[in-house]
Amino acid sequence: MLKVAKFGGTSVANAQQFKKVASIVAADPDRRYIVVSASGKRFATDNKITDLLLLVNAHIAYHVDCTALLQTIKERYVELARELKLTYPIAQKFDEFAMHVKDVSAEYVVSRGEWFTARLMAELLDKPFVDATDVIRFHHDGSLNQDMTARLLQQTVAEKGSFVLPGFYGATSDGKIKLFERGGGDITGAVVARALSADVYENWTDVSGFLAADPRIVDNPRTIHRITFDEMRELSYMGASVLQEEAIFPVREANIPIQIKDTNNPDAVGTMIRETAEEREREHLITGVAGRKNFTAVHIQKAHMSTEVGFIRRALSVFERYNVSVEHVPTGIDSFGIVVNGADVSNTIYSIVADLQKELKPDSVQVVDHLALISIVGRNMSRRAGTSGRIFGVLGEAGVNIRMITQSSQEISIILGVTNEDFNTAIRVIYERFVKSEMVCAASE
Ligand code: ASP
């Protein structure tokens, strides 16, 4: 087995967390390729090293002295090295960096969070340190050079056997540092897993896995143990997220499963994300529920619209002109709705309605604000009669009025529109009645 293990910011926040990582890596010899984020928050009001480095750049840009800030960052690393009894000359190396901080690029400055963290981790794990500059290669347009990256990583593996690699950045062929998006250590881990054809990409973080509902709405929601990439996309899109979204694609394409694990509770099962989730065990009918508030629906009605070719297209082109992305288009016979993100039309909705009236000559245009969308996701719902009926029944009993319904074509999700006010109630009721343990069905049925 070959495992790529990526540890997020809180997993490497202090000496105690470093030791947890060391025992996780030691517990499984398959964990040979380790990717780390920069040290994150040690407690709720703490700062991530990456944020502090961004602040260093802001100081430089505005010609404000950043000596004290650099000293704060240095102390965190010096303390880490001291508590772990590491010999790497961190104070000296940090001073060298600090001395040239104004001469290097802003991206270089930010990348040092991962660089120093990986340096120290490599010594603790007694594995070679590999600089992402040497193996994660970007094209000059900022996109990843996948082929070159794969070649460089494979070469490195052949030479070194195992390594600790800083996440979040790489370089162009002329050595210019480039960053992935925020949270991009996840992307590095996925890119490495793919390049090395790993059996699994382990993503170690500070939660027990992907939760079946938002813990701010539902008390103690259960962890989803198995989820498909499609299900996860649906849930993440609606606001539930653990992983950097971009991190999914490299491993998904190569059919490599992602295992989300909790550094603070390594024995917990976590969440396994893969292309298909075939198991013989009893499975939940609904995998999870998630949602977002503040959508706006524009309802357009016109008698005999159903016979007018191109009517919906013309309506959509008005939204396109205003550069508004359309989320859903629930349709009736002589009416349809266009659902968009409320914030995207907050300044333009009157002009949009005016254009719709002018160009489509509808019988009526009605704008409904403060709409929330809820996605009920479950691969086991497909081809199983009666699920939506039961959901509507339960919401009706709870006094929740459903304003809109759509279903994804693969039948893995049902999307409901309710008012913002009913949002929390709807999520709680669906979770209690369908997602919590009792609603299981045999996958082999
Ligand atoms: N350190 C970077 C950030 O805070 C990347 C990462 O943590 O994955 O966004």
Short mmCIF file of C-alpha atoms and ligand atoms in Angstrom, two decimals:
data_model
loop_
_atom_site.label_atom_id
_atom_site.label_comp_id
_atom_site.label_asym_id
_atom_site.label_seq_id
_atom_site.Cartn_x
_atom_site.Cartn_y
_atom_site.Cartn_z
CA MET A 1 0.00 0.00 0.00
CA LEU A 2 1.09 3.54 -0.68
CA LYS A 3 -0.44 6.36 1.31
CA VAL A 4 0.01 10.08 0.94
CA ALA A 5 -0.81 11.77 4.25
CA LYS A 6 -1.51 15.48 4.35
CA PHE A 7 -1.67 17.25 7.72
CA GLY A 8 -3.58 20.53 7.97
CA GLY A 9 -2.70 23.66 9.94
CA THR A 10 -4.17 22.68 13.31
CA SER A 11 -2.47 19.26 13.07
CA VAL A 12 0.90 21.05 13.07
CA ALA A 13 0.01 24.02 15.27
CA ASN A 14 2.38 23.28 18.17
CA ALA A 15 4.80 20.71 19.59
CA GLN A 16 2.03 18.55 21.00
CA GLN A 17 0.36 18.37 17.58
CA PHE A 18 3.71 17.60 15.90
CA LYS A 19 4.06 14.63 18.25
CA LYS A 20 0.60 13.37 17.32
CA VAL A 21 1.61 13.53 13.67
CA ALA A 22 4.78 11.59 14.46
CA SER A 23 2.87 8.80 16.15
CA ILE A 24 0.28 8.66 13.34
CA VAL A 25 3.06 8.35 10.75
CA ALA A 26 4.93 5.78 12.86
CA ALA A 27 1.76 3.70 13.29
CA ASP A 28 1.59 2.84 9.59
CA PRO A 29 4.69 2.27 7.44
CA ASP A 30 2.55 2.83 4.32
CA ARG A 31 2.46 6.54 5.22
CA ARG A 32 5.62 7.38 3.35
CA TYR A 33 4.82 10.71 1.68
CA ILE A 34 3.88 13.47 4.05
CA VAL A 35 2.55 16.90 3.07
CA VAL A 36 2.10 19.65 5.66
CA SER A 37 0.36 22.99 5.91
CA ALA A 38 1.88 25.92 7.78
CA SER A 39 1.24 25.86 11.54
CA GLY A 40 -2.32 26.96 12.15
CA LYS A 41 -4.20 28.16 15.20
CA ARG A 42 -3.25 26.68 18.59
CA PHE A 43 -6.42 28.06 20.18
CA ALA A 44 -9.51 29.85 18.90
CA THR A 45 -8.13 33.41 19.11
CA ASP A 46 -4.67 32.48 17.81
CA ASN A 47 -3.41 33.40 14.32
CA LYS A 48 -2.39 31.10 11.50
CA ILE A 49 1.20 31.55 10.38
CA THR A 50 -0.04 32.04 6.80
CA ASP A 51 -2.22 34.95 7.91
CA LEU A 52 0.70 36.51 9.78
CA LEU A 53 2.87 36.22 6.67
CA LEU A 54 0.18 37.86 4.58
CA LEU A 55 0.23 40.61 7.15
CA VAL A 56 4.00 40.93 6.73
CA ASN A 57 3.39 41.58 3.03
CA ALA A 58 0.78 44.19 3.86
CA HIS A 59 3.27 45.95 6.17
CA ILE A 60 5.86 45.95 3.40
CA ALA A 61 3.37 47.24 0.83
CA TYR A 62 2.41 50.15 3.09
CA HIS A 63 5.96 50.79 4.32
CA VAL A 64 5.13 49.90 7.92
CA ASP A 65 7.85 48.37 10.07
CA CYS A 66 7.26 44.61 10.42
CA THR A 67 10.14 43.69 12.75
CA ALA A 68 7.84 42.88 15.69
CA LEU A 69 5.55 40.78 13.51
CA LEU A 70 8.46 38.77 12.12
CA GLN A 71 9.70 38.28 15.69
CA THR A 72 6.28 36.84 16.68
CA ILE A 73 6.45 34.34 13.81
CA LYS A 74 10.05 33.46 14.61
CA GLU A 75 9.18 32.78 18.25
CA ARG A 76 6.54 30.25 17.27
CA TYR A 77 9.04 28.25 15.26
CA VAL A 78 11.81 28.61 17.82
CA GLU A 79 9.46 27.38 20.55
CA LEU A 80 8.40 24.44 18.38
CA ALA A 81 12.00 23.41 17.73
CA ARG A 82 12.97 23.84 21.38
CA GLU A 83 10.04 21.81 22.74
CA LEU A 84 10.69 19.06 20.22
CA LYS A 85 14.44 19.20 20.87
CA LEU A 86 15.21 19.59 17.18
CA THR A 87 18.69 20.54 16.01
CA TYR A 88 17.74 22.41 12.83
CA PRO A 89 19.12 25.98 13.29
CA ILE A 90 15.69 27.53 13.01
CA ALA A 91 16.49 30.90 14.63
CA GLN A 92 19.40 31.50 12.28
CA LYS A 93 17.48 30.36 9.17
CA PHE A 94 14.52 32.51 10.09
CA ASP A 95 16.75 35.55 10.58
CA GLU A 96 18.23 34.99 7.13
CA PHE A 97 14.72 34.97 5.69
CA ALA A 98 13.67 38.04 7.72
CA MET A 99 16.71 39.99 6.58
CA HIS A 100 15.70 39.64 2.91
CA VAL A 101 11.97 39.83 3.36
CA LYS A 102 11.71 43.03 1.31
CA ASP A 103 13.77 41.66 -1.57
CA VAL A 104 11.70 38.55 -2.26
CA SER A 105 8.25 38.18 -3.81
CA ALA A 106 5.06 38.32 -1.74
CA GLU A 107 4.33 34.71 -2.70
CA TYR A 108 7.76 33.64 -1.50
CA VAL A 109 7.08 35.28 1.89
CA VAL A 110 3.74 33.48 2.32
CA SER A 111 5.20 30.14 1.26
CA ARG A 112 7.71 30.21 4.12
CA GLY A 113 5.01 29.13 6.57
CA GLU A 114 4.81 25.72 4.93
CA TRP A 115 8.56 25.67 4.28
CA PHE A 116 9.62 26.10 7.91
CA THR A 117 6.88 23.80 9.20
CA ALA A 118 7.95 21.03 6.81
CA ARG A 119 11.62 21.56 7.65
CA LEU A 120 10.95 20.92 11.33
CA MET A 121 8.56 18.06 10.63
CA ALA A 122 11.12 16.35 8.40
CA GLU A 123 13.61 16.27 11.26
CA LEU A 124 11.04 15.01 13.75
CA LEU A 125 9.92 12.23 11.41
CA ASP A 126 13.47 11.52 10.32
CA LYS A 127 12.51 11.75 6.67
CA PRO A 128 14.12 13.74 3.87
CA PHE A 129 12.79 17.27 3.38
CA VAL A 130 11.80 17.99 -0.23
CA ASP A 131 11.15 21.58 -1.24
CA ALA A 132 7.92 22.05 -3.21
CA THR A 133 9.86 24.46 -5.46
CA ASP A 134 11.71 21.45 -6.84
CA VAL A 135 8.75 19.17 -7.50
CA ILE A 136 5.47 21.11 -7.81
CA ARG A 137 5.79 22.83 -11.15
CA PHE A 138 3.57 25.61 -12.50
CA HIS A 139 3.16 26.91 -16.05
CA HIS A 140 3.83 30.63 -16.43
CA ASP A 141 0.08 31.27 -16.67
CA GLY A 142 -0.27 30.03 -13.08
CA SER A 143 -1.80 26.63 -13.87
CA LEU A 144 -0.21 23.44 -12.63
CA ASN A 145 2.12 21.60 -14.98
CA GLN A 146 0.79 18.15 -14.13
CA ASP A 147 3.11 16.12 -16.34
CA MET A 148 6.28 17.81 -15.18
CA THR A 149 5.13 17.66 -11.54
CA ALA A 150 4.44 13.93 -11.81
CA ARG A 151 7.84 13.32 -13.38
CA LEU A 152 9.69 15.34 -10.74
CA LEU A 153 7.84 13.65 -7.89
CA GLN A 154 8.46 10.18 -9.27
CA GLN A 155 12.14 11.00 -9.67
CA THR A 156 12.32 12.24 -6.10
CA VAL A 157 10.65 9.11 -4.79
CA ALA A 158 13.13 6.96 -6.70
CA GLU A 159 15.99 8.86 -5.07
CA LYS A 160 14.70 9.34 -1.54
CA GLY A 161 12.09 6.68 -0.83
CA SER A 162 9.98 8.88 1.39
CA PHE A 163 9.71 12.58 2.19
CA VAL A 164 8.11 15.51 3.95
CA LEU A 165 6.90 18.16 1.53
CA PRO A 166 5.52 21.63 2.25
CA GLY A 167 2.04 22.09 0.77
CA PHE A 168 0.39 25.15 -0.75
CA TYR A 169 3.09 26.25 -3.20
CA GLY A 170 5.33 25.28 -6.07
CA ALA A 171 7.36 27.16 -8.66
CA THR A 172 7.62 27.93 -12.35
CA SER A 173 10.55 26.46 -14.27
CA ASP A 174 12.60 29.59 -13.55
CA GLY A 175 12.12 29.16 -9.82
CA LYS A 176 9.42 31.77 -9.23
CA ILE A 177 7.23 30.73 -6.29
CA LYS A 178 3.51 30.28 -7.01
CA LEU A 179 0.80 29.62 -4.44
CA PHE A 180 -2.33 27.53 -4.75
CA GLU A 181 -5.53 29.07 -3.39
CA ARG A 182 -6.03 29.43 0.37
CA GLY A 183 -6.28 26.01 1.94
CA GLY A 184 -4.16 24.78 -0.97
CA GLY A 185 -2.16 22.28 1.05
CA ASP A 186 -5.05 19.93 0.28
CA ILE A 187 -4.36 20.42 -3.41
CA THR A 188 -0.67 19.61 -3.00
CA GLY A 189 -1.60 16.39 -1.17
CA ALA A 190 -3.97 15.41 -3.96
CA VAL A 191 -1.43 16.22 -6.68
CA VAL A 192 1.19 14.08 -4.92
CA ALA A 193 -1.26 11.21 -4.40
CA ARG A 194 -2.07 11.24 -8.06
CA ALA A 195 1.49 11.58 -9.31
CA LEU A 196 2.59 8.63 -7.17
CA SER A 197 -0.56 6.56 -7.89
CA ALA A 198 -1.28 6.30 -4.18
CA ASP A 199 -3.79 3.73 -2.94
CA VAL A 200 -5.30 6.34 -0.68
CA TYR A 201 -4.95 10.06 -0.01
CA GLU A 202 -5.25 10.62 3.72
CA ASN A 203 -6.26 14.11 4.71
CA TRP A 204 -5.64 14.65 8.43
CA THR A 205 -7.55 17.53 9.95
CA ASP A 206 -9.26 18.56 13.18
CA VAL A 207 -12.74 17.16 12.63
CA SER A 208 -13.99 13.60 12.83
CA GLY A 209 -14.84 13.64 9.12
CA PHE A 210 -17.59 14.91 6.91
CA LEU A 211 -20.64 15.65 9.05
CA ALA A 212 -24.14 14.68 7.96
CA ALA A 213 -25.47 18.13 8.89
CA ASP A 214 -24.20 21.52 10.02
CA PRO A 215 -23.28 21.29 13.74
CA ARG A 216 -24.36 24.91 14.19
CA ILE A 217 -27.91 23.83 13.38
CA VAL A 218 -28.07 20.20 14.52
CA ASP A 219 -26.70 18.99 17.86
CA ASN A 220 -23.90 16.54 17.47
CA PRO A 221 -24.55 15.38 13.90
CA ARG A 222 -23.19 11.99 12.95
CA THR A 223 -20.09 11.56 10.81
CA ILE A 224 -20.58 10.22 7.31
CA HIS A 225 -18.30 7.19 7.04
CA ARG A 226 -18.65 6.60 3.31
CA ILE A 227 -19.55 9.14 0.69
CA THR A 228 -19.18 9.36 -3.09
CA PHE A 229 -17.47 12.26 -4.85
CA ASP A 230 -20.80 13.27 -6.39
CA GLU A 231 -22.54 13.33 -3.04
CA MET A 232 -19.74 15.34 -1.57
CA ARG A 233 -19.86 17.88 -4.37
CA GLU A 234 -23.58 18.34 -3.73
CA LEU A 235 -23.08 18.80 0.01
CA SER A 236 -20.01 21.04 -0.33
CA TYR A 237 -21.73 23.22 -2.87
CA MET A 238 -24.45 23.76 -0.32
CA GLY A 239 -21.99 24.85 2.31
CA ALA A 240 -20.73 21.71 4.04
CA SER A 241 -17.00 21.48 3.61
CA VAL A 242 -13.88 19.91 5.04
CA LEU A 243 -11.66 19.76 1.99
CA GLN A 244 -10.46 22.44 -0.39
CA GLU A 245 -12.79 21.77 -3.36
CA GLU A 246 -10.03 21.94 -5.95
CA ALA A 247 -8.29 19.11 -4.15
CA ILE A 248 -10.88 16.61 -5.24
CA PHE A 249 -10.25 16.66 -8.98
CA PRO A 250 -6.71 15.27 -9.25
CA VAL A 251 -7.47 12.22 -7.14
CA ARG A 252 -10.94 11.71 -8.50
CA GLU A 253 -9.66 11.52 -12.05
CA ALA A 254 -7.24 8.81 -10.98
CA ASN A 255 -9.87 6.97 -8.91
CA ILE A 256 -7.91 7.39 -5.67
CA PRO A 257 -10.07 7.47 -2.53
CA ILE A 258 -9.69 10.30 -0.02
CA GLN A 259 -9.79 9.39 3.64
CA ILE A 260 -10.56 12.28 6.01
CA LYS A 261 -9.08 11.60 9.44
CA ASP A 262 -8.89 13.42 12.76
CA THR A 263 -5.37 14.03 14.08
CA ASN A 264 -6.80 14.50 17.58
CA ASN A 265 -8.68 11.21 17.43
CA PRO A 266 -6.77 8.97 15.02
CA ASP A 267 -8.74 5.84 15.88
CA ALA A 268 -12.03 7.35 14.72
CA VAL A 269 -13.14 5.96 11.34
CA GLY A 270 -13.31 9.33 9.59
CA THR A 271 -14.85 9.69 6.14
CA MET A 272 -13.91 7.70 3.05
CA ILE A 273 -14.67 9.54 -0.19
CA ARG A 274 -14.60 7.50 -3.38
CA GLU A 275 -16.19 7.20 -6.80
CA THR A 276 -18.68 4.51 -5.81
CA ALA A 277 -19.46 3.32 -2.33
CA GLU A 278 -20.46 -0.30 -2.62
CA GLU A 279 -20.83 -2.06 0.68
CA ARG A 280 -22.88 -4.91 1.87
CA GLU A 281 -23.57 -3.32 5.25
CA ARG A 282 -26.74 -1.49 6.07
CA GLU A 283 -26.52 1.99 4.71
CA HIS A 284 -28.18 5.30 5.37
CA LEU A 285 -30.89 6.17 2.93
CA ILE A 286 -29.87 9.81 3.12
CA THR A 287 -26.18 10.56 3.39
CA GLY A 288 -26.42 14.15 4.53
CA VAL A 289 -28.31 17.39 4.39
CA ALA A 290 -26.92 20.86 3.78
CA GLY A 291 -28.17 24.19 2.60
CA ARG A 292 -27.65 27.89 2.12
CA LYS A 293 -29.78 30.92 2.77
CA ASN A 294 -30.40 34.13 0.83
CA PHE A 295 -31.35 33.06 -2.64
CA THR A 296 -33.70 35.08 -4.85
CA ALA A 297 -36.24 33.51 -7.18
CA VAL A 298 -37.70 35.37 -10.14
CA HIS A 299 -40.98 33.76 -11.20
CA ILE A 300 -42.12 34.41 -14.75
CA GLN A 301 -45.58 33.55 -15.94
CA LYS A 302 -47.04 33.73 -19.42
CA ALA A 303 -50.07 31.95 -20.86
CA HIS A 304 -49.11 29.47 -23.61
CA MET A 305 -45.44 29.97 -22.88
CA SER A 306 -44.96 26.24 -23.28
CA THR A 307 -45.50 26.54 -27.04
CA GLU A 308 -43.18 29.52 -27.50
CA VAL A 309 -39.80 28.22 -28.62
CA GLY A 310 -36.78 29.88 -26.93
CA PHE A 311 -38.75 31.58 -24.15
CA ILE A 312 -36.64 30.27 -21.27
CA ARG A 313 -33.43 30.88 -23.19
CA ARG A 314 -34.33 34.53 -23.67
CA ALA A 315 -35.03 34.89 -19.96
CA LEU A 316 -31.74 33.25 -19.09
CA SER A 317 -29.85 35.48 -21.49
CA VAL A 318 -31.01 38.52 -19.52
CA PHE A 319 -29.32 37.06 -16.43
CA GLU A 320 -26.26 36.24 -18.46
CA ARG A 321 -26.02 39.82 -19.61
CA TYR A 322 -25.88 40.91 -15.99
CA ASN A 323 -23.21 38.29 -15.37
CA VAL A 324 -25.41 36.45 -12.87
CA SER A 325 -24.94 32.74 -12.47
CA VAL A 326 -28.23 30.80 -12.38
CA GLU A 327 -28.59 28.11 -9.70
CA HIS A 328 -31.89 26.46 -10.63
CA VAL A 329 -34.70 26.76 -13.11
CA PRO A 330 -37.78 24.99 -11.77
CA THR A 331 -40.40 24.91 -14.51
CA GLY A 332 -44.17 24.60 -14.72
CA ILE A 333 -46.32 24.58 -17.85
CA ASP A 334 -46.91 28.28 -18.29
CA SER A 335 -44.47 29.52 -15.68
CA PHE A 336 -40.97 28.98 -14.46
CA GLY A 337 -38.62 30.33 -11.87
CA ILE A 338 -35.02 31.41 -12.06
CA VAL A 339 -33.19 31.00 -8.78
CA VAL A 340 -30.01 32.98 -8.19
CA ASN A 341 -27.79 33.94 -5.31
CA GLY A 342 -29.42 36.95 -3.63
CA ALA A 343 -26.15 38.83 -3.28
CA ASP A 344 -25.49 38.52 -7.03
CA VAL A 345 -28.58 40.55 -7.94
CA SER A 346 -28.92 42.89 -4.96
CA ASN A 347 -27.97 45.95 -7.03
CA THR A 348 -29.40 44.91 -10.38
CA ILE A 349 -32.70 43.17 -9.70
CA TYR A 350 -34.87 46.14 -10.82
CA SER A 351 -33.04 46.44 -14.12
CA ILE A 352 -33.23 42.69 -14.64
CA VAL A 353 -37.00 42.66 -14.07
CA ALA A 354 -37.41 45.65 -16.41
CA ASP A 355 -35.44 43.87 -19.13
CA LEU A 356 -37.44 40.66 -18.65
CA GLN A 357 -40.66 42.62 -19.01
CA LYS A 358 -39.47 44.41 -22.11
CA GLU A 359 -38.00 41.40 -23.87
CA LEU A 360 -40.41 38.61 -22.88
CA LYS A 361 -43.69 40.45 -22.45
CA PRO A 362 -44.76 38.03 -19.72
CA ASP A 363 -48.13 38.15 -17.91
CA SER A 364 -46.31 38.57 -14.62
CA VAL A 365 -42.86 38.70 -13.07
CA GLN A 366 -42.62 38.12 -9.36
CA VAL A 367 -39.48 38.37 -7.21
CA VAL A 368 -39.23 36.26 -4.07
CA ASP A 369 -36.33 37.11 -1.75
CA HIS A 370 -34.99 35.42 1.36
CA LEU A 371 -35.26 31.95 -0.03
CA ALA A 372 -33.12 29.15 1.39
CA LEU A 373 -32.14 26.06 -0.57
CA ILE A 374 -31.72 22.72 1.12
CA SER A 375 -30.05 19.79 -0.55
CA ILE A 376 -30.95 16.34 0.73
CA VAL A 377 -28.28 14.05 -0.60
CA GLY A 378 -28.17 10.28 -0.77
CA ARG A 379 -26.93 7.88 -3.41
CA ASN A 380 -29.29 5.28 -1.94
CA MET A 381 -32.34 7.39 -2.75
CA SER A 382 -32.07 6.70 -6.46
CA ARG A 383 -34.61 4.26 -7.86
CA ARG A 384 -36.27 3.99 -4.46
CA ALA A 385 -39.89 5.10 -4.46
CA GLY A 386 -41.46 7.26 -1.83
CA THR A 387 -38.52 9.14 -0.33
CA SER A 388 -39.55 12.59 -1.50
CA GLY A 389 -43.14 11.91 -0.46
CA ARG A 390 -42.00 11.10 3.05
CA ILE A 391 -39.77 14.19 3.18
CA PHE A 392 -42.62 16.46 2.13
CA GLY A 393 -44.93 14.83 4.66
CA VAL A 394 -42.52 15.37 7.52
CA LEU A 395 -41.88 19.00 6.55
CA GLY A 396 -45.61 19.60 6.25
CA GLU A 397 -46.18 18.26 9.77
CA ALA A 398 -43.47 20.66 11.01
CA GLY A 399 -45.31 23.57 9.37
CA VAL A 400 -42.59 24.19 6.77
CA ASN A 401 -43.93 25.47 3.48
CA ILE A 402 -41.96 24.20 0.48
CA ARG A 403 -41.53 26.96 -2.09
CA MET A 404 -39.61 25.04 -4.73
CA ILE A 405 -38.52 21.49 -5.57
CA THR A 406 -35.89 20.16 -7.94
CA GLN A 407 -34.15 16.85 -8.21
CA SER A 408 -30.72 16.14 -9.66
CA SER A 409 -30.81 13.98 -12.78
CA GLN A 410 -28.94 11.09 -11.17
CA GLU A 411 -31.51 11.15 -8.35
CA ILE A 412 -28.84 11.55 -5.71
CA SER A 413 -30.24 14.79 -4.35
CA ILE A 414 -33.52 16.54 -3.81
CA ILE A 415 -33.30 20.32 -3.55
CA LEU A 416 -36.00 22.19 -1.71
CA GLY A 417 -36.61 25.91 -1.45
CA VAL A 418 -38.00 27.20 1.85
CA THR A 419 -38.04 30.66 3.42
CA ASN A 420 -34.92 31.74 5.33
CA GLU A 421 -37.04 31.61 8.50
CA ASP A 422 -37.92 27.95 8.01
CA PHE A 423 -34.36 26.98 7.14
CA ASN A 424 -33.11 25.74 10.51
CA THR A 425 -36.37 23.93 11.33
CA ALA A 426 -36.34 22.17 7.98
CA ILE A 427 -32.72 21.03 8.36
CA ARG A 428 -33.34 19.79 11.89
CA VAL A 429 -36.50 17.90 10.97
CA ILE A 430 -34.89 16.23 7.97
CA TYR A 431 -31.84 15.31 10.01
CA GLU A 432 -33.86 13.89 12.91
CA ARG A 433 -36.20 11.86 10.77
CA PHE A 434 -34.03 10.73 7.88
CA VAL A 435 -30.34 11.18 8.49
CA LYS A 436 -29.92 10.04 12.09
CA SER A 437 -29.28 6.40 12.69
CA GLU A 438 -32.78 4.88 12.42
CA MET A 439 -33.35 5.63 8.73
CA VAL A 440 -31.15 2.92 7.28
CA CYS A 441 -31.75 0.64 4.34
CA ALA A 442 -29.86 -2.40 3.13
CA ALA A 443 -27.67 -1.41 0.20
CA SER A 444 -28.35 -4.77 -1.43
CA GLU A 445 -32.15 -4.27 -1.44
N1 ASP B 1 -1.42 27.56 4.85
C1 ASP B 1 -2.32 27.77 3.78
C2 ASP B 1 -3.57 28.48 4.26
O1 ASP B 1 -3.69 28.80 5.44
C3 ASP B 1 -2.63 26.50 3.03
C4 ASP B 1 -3.20 25.36 3.86
O2 ASP B 1 -3.26 25.47 5.07
O3 ASP B 1 -3.60 24.36 3.27
O4 ASP B 1 -4.44 28.74 3.48
#
